[in-house]
PDB file of C-alpha atoms in Angstrom:
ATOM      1  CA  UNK Q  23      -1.544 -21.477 -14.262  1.00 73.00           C
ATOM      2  CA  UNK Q  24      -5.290 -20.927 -14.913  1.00 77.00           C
ATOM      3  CA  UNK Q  25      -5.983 -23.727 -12.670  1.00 82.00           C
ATOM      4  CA  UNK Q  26      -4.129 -22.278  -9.400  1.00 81.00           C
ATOM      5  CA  UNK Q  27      -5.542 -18.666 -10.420  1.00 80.00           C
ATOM      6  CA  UNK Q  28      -9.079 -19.895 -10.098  1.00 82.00           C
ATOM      7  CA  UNK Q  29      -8.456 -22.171  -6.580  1.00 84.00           C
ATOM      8  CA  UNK Q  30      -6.797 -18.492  -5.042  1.00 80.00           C
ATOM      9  CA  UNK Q  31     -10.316 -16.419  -6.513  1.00 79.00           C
ATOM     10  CA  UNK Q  32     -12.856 -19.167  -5.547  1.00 83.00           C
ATOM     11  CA  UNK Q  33     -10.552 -19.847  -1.958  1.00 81.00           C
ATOM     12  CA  UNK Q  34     -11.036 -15.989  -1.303  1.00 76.00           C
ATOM     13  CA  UNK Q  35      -7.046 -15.426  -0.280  1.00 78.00           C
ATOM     14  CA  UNK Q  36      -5.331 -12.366   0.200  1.00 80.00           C
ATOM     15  CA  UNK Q  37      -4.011 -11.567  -2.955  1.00 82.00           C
ATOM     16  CA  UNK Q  38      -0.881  -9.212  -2.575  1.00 83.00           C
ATOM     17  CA  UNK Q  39       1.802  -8.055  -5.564  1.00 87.00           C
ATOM     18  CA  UNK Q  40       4.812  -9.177  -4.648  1.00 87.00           C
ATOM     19  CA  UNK Q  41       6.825  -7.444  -7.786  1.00 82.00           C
ATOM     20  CA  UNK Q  42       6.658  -8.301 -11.234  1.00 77.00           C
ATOM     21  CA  UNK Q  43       9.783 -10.291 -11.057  1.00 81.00           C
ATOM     22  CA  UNK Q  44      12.411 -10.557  -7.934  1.00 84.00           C
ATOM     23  CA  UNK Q  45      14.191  -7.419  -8.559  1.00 91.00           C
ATOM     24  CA  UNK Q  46      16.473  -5.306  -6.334  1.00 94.00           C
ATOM     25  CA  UNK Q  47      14.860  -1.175  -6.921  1.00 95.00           C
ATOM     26  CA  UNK Q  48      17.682   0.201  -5.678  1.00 95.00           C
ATOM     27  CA  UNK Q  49      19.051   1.159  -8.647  1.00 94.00           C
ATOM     28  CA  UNK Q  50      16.287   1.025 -10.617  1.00 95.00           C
ATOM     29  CA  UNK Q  51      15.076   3.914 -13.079  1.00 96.00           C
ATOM     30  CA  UNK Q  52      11.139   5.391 -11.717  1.00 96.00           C
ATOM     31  CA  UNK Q  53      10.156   4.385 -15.081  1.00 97.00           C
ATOM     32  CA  UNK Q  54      10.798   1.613 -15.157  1.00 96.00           C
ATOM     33  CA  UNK Q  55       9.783   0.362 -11.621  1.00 96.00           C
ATOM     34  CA  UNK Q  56       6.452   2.156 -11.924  1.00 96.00           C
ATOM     35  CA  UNK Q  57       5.474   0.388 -14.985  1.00 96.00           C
ATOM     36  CA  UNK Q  58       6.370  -2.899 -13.451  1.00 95.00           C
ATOM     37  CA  UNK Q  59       3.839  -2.108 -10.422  1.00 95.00           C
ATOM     38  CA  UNK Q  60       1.306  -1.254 -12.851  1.00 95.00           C
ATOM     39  CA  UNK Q  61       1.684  -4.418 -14.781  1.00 94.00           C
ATOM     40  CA  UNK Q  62       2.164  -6.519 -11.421  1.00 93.00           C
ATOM     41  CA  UNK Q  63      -1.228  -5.177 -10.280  1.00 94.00           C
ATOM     42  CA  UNK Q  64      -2.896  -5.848 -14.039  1.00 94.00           C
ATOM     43  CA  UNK Q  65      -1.893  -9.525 -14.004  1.00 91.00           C
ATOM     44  CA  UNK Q  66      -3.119 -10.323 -10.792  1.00 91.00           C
ATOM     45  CA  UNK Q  67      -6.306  -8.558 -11.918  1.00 92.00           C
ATOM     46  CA  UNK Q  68      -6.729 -10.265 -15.005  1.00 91.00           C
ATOM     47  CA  UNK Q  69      -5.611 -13.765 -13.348  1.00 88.00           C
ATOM     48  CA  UNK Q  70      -7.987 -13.203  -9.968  1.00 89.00           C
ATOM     49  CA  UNK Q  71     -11.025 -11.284 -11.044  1.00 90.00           C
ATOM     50  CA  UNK Q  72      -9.965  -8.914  -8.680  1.00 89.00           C
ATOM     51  CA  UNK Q  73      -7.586  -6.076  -7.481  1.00 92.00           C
ATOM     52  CA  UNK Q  74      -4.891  -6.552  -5.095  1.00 93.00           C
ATOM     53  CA  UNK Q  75      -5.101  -4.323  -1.768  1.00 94.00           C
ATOM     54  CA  UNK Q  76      -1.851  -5.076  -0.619  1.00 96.00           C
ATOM     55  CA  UNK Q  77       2.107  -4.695  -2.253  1.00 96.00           C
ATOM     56  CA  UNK Q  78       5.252  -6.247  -0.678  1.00 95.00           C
ATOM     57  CA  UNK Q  79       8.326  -5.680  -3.206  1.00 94.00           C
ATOM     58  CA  UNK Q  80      10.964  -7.137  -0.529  1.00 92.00           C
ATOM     59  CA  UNK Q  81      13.697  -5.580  -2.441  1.00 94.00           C
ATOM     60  CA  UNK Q  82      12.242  -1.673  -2.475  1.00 95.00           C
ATOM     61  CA  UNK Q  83      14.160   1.054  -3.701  1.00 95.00           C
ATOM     62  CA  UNK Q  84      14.350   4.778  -2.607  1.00 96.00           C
ATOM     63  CA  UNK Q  85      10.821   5.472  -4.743  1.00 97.00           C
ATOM     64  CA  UNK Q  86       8.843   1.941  -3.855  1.00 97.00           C
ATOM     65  CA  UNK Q  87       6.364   3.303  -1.241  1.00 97.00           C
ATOM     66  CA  UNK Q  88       5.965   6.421  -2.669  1.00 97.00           C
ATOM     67  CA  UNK Q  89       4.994   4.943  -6.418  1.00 97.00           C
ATOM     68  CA  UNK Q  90       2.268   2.405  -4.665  1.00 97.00           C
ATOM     69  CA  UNK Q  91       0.808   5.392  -3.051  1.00 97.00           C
ATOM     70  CA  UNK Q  92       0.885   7.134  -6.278  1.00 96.00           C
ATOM     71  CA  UNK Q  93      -0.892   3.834  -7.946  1.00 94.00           C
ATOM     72  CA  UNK Q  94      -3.485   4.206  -6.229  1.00 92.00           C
ATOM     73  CA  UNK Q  95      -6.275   1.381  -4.647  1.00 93.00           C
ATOM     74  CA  UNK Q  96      -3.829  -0.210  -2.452  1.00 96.00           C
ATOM     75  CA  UNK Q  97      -4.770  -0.350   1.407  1.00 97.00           C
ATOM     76  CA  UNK Q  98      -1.157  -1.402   2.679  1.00 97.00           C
ATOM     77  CA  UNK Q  99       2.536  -2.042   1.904  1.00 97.00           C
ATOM     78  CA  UNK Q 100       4.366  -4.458   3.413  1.00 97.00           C
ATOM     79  CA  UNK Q 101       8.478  -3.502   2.844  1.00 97.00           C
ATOM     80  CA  UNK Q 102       8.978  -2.129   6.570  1.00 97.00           C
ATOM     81  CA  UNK Q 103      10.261  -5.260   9.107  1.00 95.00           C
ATOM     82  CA  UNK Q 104      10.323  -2.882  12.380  1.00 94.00           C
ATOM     83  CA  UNK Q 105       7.251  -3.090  14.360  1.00 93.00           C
ATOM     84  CA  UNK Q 106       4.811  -6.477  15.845  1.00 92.00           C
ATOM     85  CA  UNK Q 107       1.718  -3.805  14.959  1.00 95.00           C
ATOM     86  CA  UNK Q 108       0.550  -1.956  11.959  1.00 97.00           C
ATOM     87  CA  UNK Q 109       1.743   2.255  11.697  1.00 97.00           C
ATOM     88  CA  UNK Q 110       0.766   4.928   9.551  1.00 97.00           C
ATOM     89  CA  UNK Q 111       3.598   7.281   7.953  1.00 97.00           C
ATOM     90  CA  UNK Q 112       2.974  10.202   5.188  1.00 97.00           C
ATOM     91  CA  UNK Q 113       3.633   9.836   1.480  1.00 97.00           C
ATOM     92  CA  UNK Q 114       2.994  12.948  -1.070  1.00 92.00           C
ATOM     93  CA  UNK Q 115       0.268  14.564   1.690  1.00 93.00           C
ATOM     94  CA  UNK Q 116      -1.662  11.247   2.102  1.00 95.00           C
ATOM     95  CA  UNK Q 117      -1.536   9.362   5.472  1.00 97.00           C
ATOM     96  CA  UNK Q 118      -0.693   5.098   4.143  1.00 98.00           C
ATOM     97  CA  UNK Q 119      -0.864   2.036   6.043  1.00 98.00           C
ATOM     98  CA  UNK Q 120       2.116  -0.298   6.568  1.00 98.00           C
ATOM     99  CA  UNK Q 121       1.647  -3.578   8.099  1.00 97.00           C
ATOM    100  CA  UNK Q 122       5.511  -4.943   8.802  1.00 97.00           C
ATOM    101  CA  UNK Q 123       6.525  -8.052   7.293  1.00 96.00           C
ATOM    102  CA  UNK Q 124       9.104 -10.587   8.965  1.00 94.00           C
ATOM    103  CA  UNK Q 125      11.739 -12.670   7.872  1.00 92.00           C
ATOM    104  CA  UNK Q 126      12.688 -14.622  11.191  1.00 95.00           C
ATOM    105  CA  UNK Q 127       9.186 -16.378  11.210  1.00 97.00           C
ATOM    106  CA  UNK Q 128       9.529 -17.367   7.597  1.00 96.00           C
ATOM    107  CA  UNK Q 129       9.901 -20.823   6.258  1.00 96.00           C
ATOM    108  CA  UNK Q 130      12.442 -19.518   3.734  1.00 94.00           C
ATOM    109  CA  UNK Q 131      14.924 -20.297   6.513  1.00 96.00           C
ATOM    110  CA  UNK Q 132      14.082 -24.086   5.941  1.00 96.00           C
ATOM    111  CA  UNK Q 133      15.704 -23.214   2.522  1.00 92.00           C
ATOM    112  CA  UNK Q 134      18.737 -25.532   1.382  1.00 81.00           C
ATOM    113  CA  UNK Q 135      21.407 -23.382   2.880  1.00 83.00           C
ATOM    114  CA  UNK Q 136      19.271 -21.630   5.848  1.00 87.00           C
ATOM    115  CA  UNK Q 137      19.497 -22.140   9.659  1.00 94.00           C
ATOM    116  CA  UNK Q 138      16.619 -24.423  10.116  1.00 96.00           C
ATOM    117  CA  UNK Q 139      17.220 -27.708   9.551  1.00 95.00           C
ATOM    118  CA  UNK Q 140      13.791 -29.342  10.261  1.00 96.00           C
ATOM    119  CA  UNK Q 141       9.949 -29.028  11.007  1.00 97.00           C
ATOM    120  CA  UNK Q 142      10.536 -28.734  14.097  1.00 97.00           C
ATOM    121  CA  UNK Q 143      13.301 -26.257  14.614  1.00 97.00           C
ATOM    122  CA  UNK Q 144      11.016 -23.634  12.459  1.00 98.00           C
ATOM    123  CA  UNK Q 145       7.967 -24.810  14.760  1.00 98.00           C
ATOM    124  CA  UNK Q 146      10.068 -24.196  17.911  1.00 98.00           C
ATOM    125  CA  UNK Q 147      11.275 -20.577  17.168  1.00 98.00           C
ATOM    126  CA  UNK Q 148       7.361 -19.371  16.079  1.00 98.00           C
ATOM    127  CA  UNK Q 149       6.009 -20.856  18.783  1.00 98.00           C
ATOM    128  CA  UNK Q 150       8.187 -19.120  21.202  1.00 98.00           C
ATOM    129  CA  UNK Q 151       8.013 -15.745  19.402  1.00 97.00           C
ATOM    130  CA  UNK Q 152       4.049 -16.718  19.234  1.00 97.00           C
ATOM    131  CA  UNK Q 153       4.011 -16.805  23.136  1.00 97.00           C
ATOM    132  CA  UNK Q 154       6.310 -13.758  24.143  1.00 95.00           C
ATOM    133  CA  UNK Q 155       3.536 -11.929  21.915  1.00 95.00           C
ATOM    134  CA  UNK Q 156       0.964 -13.263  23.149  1.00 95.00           C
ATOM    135  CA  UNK Q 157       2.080 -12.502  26.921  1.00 94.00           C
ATOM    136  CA  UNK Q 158       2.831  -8.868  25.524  1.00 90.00           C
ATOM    137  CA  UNK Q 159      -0.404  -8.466  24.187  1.00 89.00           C
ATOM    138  CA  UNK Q 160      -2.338 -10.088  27.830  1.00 85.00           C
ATOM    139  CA  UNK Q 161      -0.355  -6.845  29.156  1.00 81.00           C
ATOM    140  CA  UNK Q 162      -2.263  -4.095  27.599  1.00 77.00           C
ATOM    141  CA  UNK Q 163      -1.319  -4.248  23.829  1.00 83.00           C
ATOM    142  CA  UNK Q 164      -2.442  -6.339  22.092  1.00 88.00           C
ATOM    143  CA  UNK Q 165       0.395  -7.502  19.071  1.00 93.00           C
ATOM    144  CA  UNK Q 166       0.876  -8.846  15.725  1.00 96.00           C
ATOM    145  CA  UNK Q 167       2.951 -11.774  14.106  1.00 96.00           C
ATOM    146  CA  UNK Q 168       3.686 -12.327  10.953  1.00 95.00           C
ATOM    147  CA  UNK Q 169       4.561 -16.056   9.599  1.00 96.00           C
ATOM    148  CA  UNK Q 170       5.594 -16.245   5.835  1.00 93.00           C
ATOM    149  CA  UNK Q 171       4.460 -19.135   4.592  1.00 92.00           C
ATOM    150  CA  UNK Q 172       5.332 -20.569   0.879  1.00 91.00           C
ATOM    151  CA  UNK Q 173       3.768 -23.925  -0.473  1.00 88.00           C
ATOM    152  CA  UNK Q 174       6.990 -25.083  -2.180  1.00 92.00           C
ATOM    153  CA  UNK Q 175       8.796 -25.260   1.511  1.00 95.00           C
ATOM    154  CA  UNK Q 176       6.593 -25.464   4.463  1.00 96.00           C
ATOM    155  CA  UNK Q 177       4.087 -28.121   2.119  1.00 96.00           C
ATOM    156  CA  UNK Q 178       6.801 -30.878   2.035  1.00 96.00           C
ATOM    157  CA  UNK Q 179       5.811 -34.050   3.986  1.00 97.00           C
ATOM    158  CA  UNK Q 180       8.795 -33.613   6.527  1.00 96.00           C
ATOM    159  CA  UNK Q 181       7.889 -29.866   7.480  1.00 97.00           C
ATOM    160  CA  UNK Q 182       3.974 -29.489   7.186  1.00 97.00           C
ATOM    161  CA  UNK Q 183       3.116 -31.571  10.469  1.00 98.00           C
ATOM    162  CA  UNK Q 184       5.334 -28.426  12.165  1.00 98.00           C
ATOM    163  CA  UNK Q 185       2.857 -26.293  10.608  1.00 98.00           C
ATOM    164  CA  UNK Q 186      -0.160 -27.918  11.915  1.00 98.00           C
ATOM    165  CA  UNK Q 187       1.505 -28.042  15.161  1.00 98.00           C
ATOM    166  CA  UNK Q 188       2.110 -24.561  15.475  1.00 98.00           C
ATOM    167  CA  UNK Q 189      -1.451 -23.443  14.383  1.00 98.00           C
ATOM    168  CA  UNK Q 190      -3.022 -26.190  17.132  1.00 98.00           C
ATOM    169  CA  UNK Q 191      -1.122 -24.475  19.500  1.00 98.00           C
ATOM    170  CA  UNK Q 192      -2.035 -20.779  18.324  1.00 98.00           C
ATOM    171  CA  UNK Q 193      -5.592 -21.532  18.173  1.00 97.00           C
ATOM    172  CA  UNK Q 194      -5.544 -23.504  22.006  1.00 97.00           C
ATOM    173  CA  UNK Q 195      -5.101 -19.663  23.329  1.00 97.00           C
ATOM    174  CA  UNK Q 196      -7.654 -16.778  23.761  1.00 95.00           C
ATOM    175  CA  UNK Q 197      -8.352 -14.379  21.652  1.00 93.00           C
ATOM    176  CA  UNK Q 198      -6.071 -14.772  19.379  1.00 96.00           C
ATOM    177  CA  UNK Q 199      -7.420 -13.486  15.424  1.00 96.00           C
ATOM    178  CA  UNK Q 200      -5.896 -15.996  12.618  1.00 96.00           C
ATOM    179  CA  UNK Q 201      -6.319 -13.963   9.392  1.00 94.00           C
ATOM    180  CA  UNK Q 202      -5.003 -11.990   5.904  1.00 93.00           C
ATOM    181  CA  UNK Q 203      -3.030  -8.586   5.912  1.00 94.00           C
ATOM    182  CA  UNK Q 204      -6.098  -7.227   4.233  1.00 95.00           C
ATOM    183  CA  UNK Q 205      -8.657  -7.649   6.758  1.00 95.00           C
ATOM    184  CA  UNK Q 206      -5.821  -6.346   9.119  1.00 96.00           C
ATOM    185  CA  UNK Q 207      -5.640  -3.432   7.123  1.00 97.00           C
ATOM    186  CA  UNK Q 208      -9.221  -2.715   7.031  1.00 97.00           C
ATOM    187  CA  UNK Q 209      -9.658  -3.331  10.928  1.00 96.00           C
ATOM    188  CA  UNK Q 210      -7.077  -0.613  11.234  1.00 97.00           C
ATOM    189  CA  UNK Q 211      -7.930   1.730   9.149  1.00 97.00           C
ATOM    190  CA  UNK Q 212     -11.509   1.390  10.995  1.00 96.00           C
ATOM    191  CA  UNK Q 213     -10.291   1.171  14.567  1.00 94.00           C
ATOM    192  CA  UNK Q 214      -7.164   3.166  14.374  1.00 95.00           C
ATOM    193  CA  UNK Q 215      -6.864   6.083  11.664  1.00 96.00           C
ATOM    194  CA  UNK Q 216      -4.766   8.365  11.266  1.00 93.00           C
ATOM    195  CA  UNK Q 217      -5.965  11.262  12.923  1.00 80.00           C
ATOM    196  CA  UNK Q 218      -6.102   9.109  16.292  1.00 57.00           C
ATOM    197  CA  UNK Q 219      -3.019   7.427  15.690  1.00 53.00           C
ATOM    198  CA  UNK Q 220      -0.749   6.574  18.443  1.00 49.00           C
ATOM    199  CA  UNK Q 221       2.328   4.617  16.432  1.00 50.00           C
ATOM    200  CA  UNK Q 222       4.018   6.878  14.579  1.00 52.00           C
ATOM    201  CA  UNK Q 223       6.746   5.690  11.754  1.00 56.00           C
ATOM    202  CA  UNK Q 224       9.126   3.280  14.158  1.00 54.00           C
ATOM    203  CA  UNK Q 225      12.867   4.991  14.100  1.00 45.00           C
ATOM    204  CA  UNK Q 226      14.665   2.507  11.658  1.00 43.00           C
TER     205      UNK Q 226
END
């Protein structure tokens, strides 16, 4: 959709690959999946005007991580769900970023068939993983959260005043730092490299 393509360049967004189609790598050849990641990341290009920084396949298989690395230009991957902060790990003799995702603050569970009914019960369970965090972080460490967001489910009529709700109630706090996985990434890699740092891989 050129039109949508243009509103994401012009609107500045974090533009991520997310696969080139929703595909369990598991058993999936290297060939194959490596040429997929190379034509994920040449859409996107051709479509944005620029290069994605970030992948997330959700379904990765045993090579995922280390093929992105191999691709080259990304900052982060996102197929790790362990941590509330960023950590560096190893791949082939380079140090690489991952930035955890999260599937329990994710509107997909407002999907026909998931455990959240309404608005409000989504709204409820962010806001209260929102605070714990947030009293975490007033201890000493400051923490991340990750809310997956899609415009086909949180944008319906019934569900979106949730949304505004929960970022009113994000924003009425101290410094708290609404923004994309790439300027995470870049913050990190700025204030925390590897050489100094202290997260190593989470034990899975």
């Amino acid at each position: 959709n050129p039109e949508a393509a243009a509103a994401i360049a012009e609107g500045g967004m974090d533009v991520a690959c997310h696969g080139q189609r929703w595909l369990d790598y598991q058993s999936i050849p290297e060939a194959v999946e490596s040429a997929d990641i190379r034509r994920n990341v040449e859409v996107i290009t051709r479509l944005i005007g620029r290069r994605p920084v970030g992948w997330y396949t959700g379904r990765p298989g045993p090579n995922t991580r280390r093929l992105v690395v191999e691709s080259g230009g990304f900052l982060y991957d996102s197929d790790a769900y362990n941590d509330d902060l960023p950590w560096w790990t190893r791949v082939g003799g380079a140090d690489h970023l991952v930035i955890p995702h999260s599937f329990d603050t994710n509107d997909s569970r407002l999907q026909r068939g998931g455990d959240f009914a309404t608005g409000e019960e989504f709204l409820v369970y962010c806001r209260d993983a929102f605070d714990w965090l947030y009293k975490s972080g007033c201890e000493g460490r400051p923490r991340m959260m990750t809310v997956g967001l899609h415009g086909r489910i949180i944008g319906r009529p019934g569900r979106l005043g949730a949304l505004a709700r929960l970022l009113d109630h994000m924003q009425g706090h101290d410094g708290v730092w609404l923004c994309s996985r790439e300027r995470i990434a870049r913050h990190w890699i700025t204030q925390h490299p590897p050489a100094a740092a202290t997260n190593p891989e989470p034990r899975r």
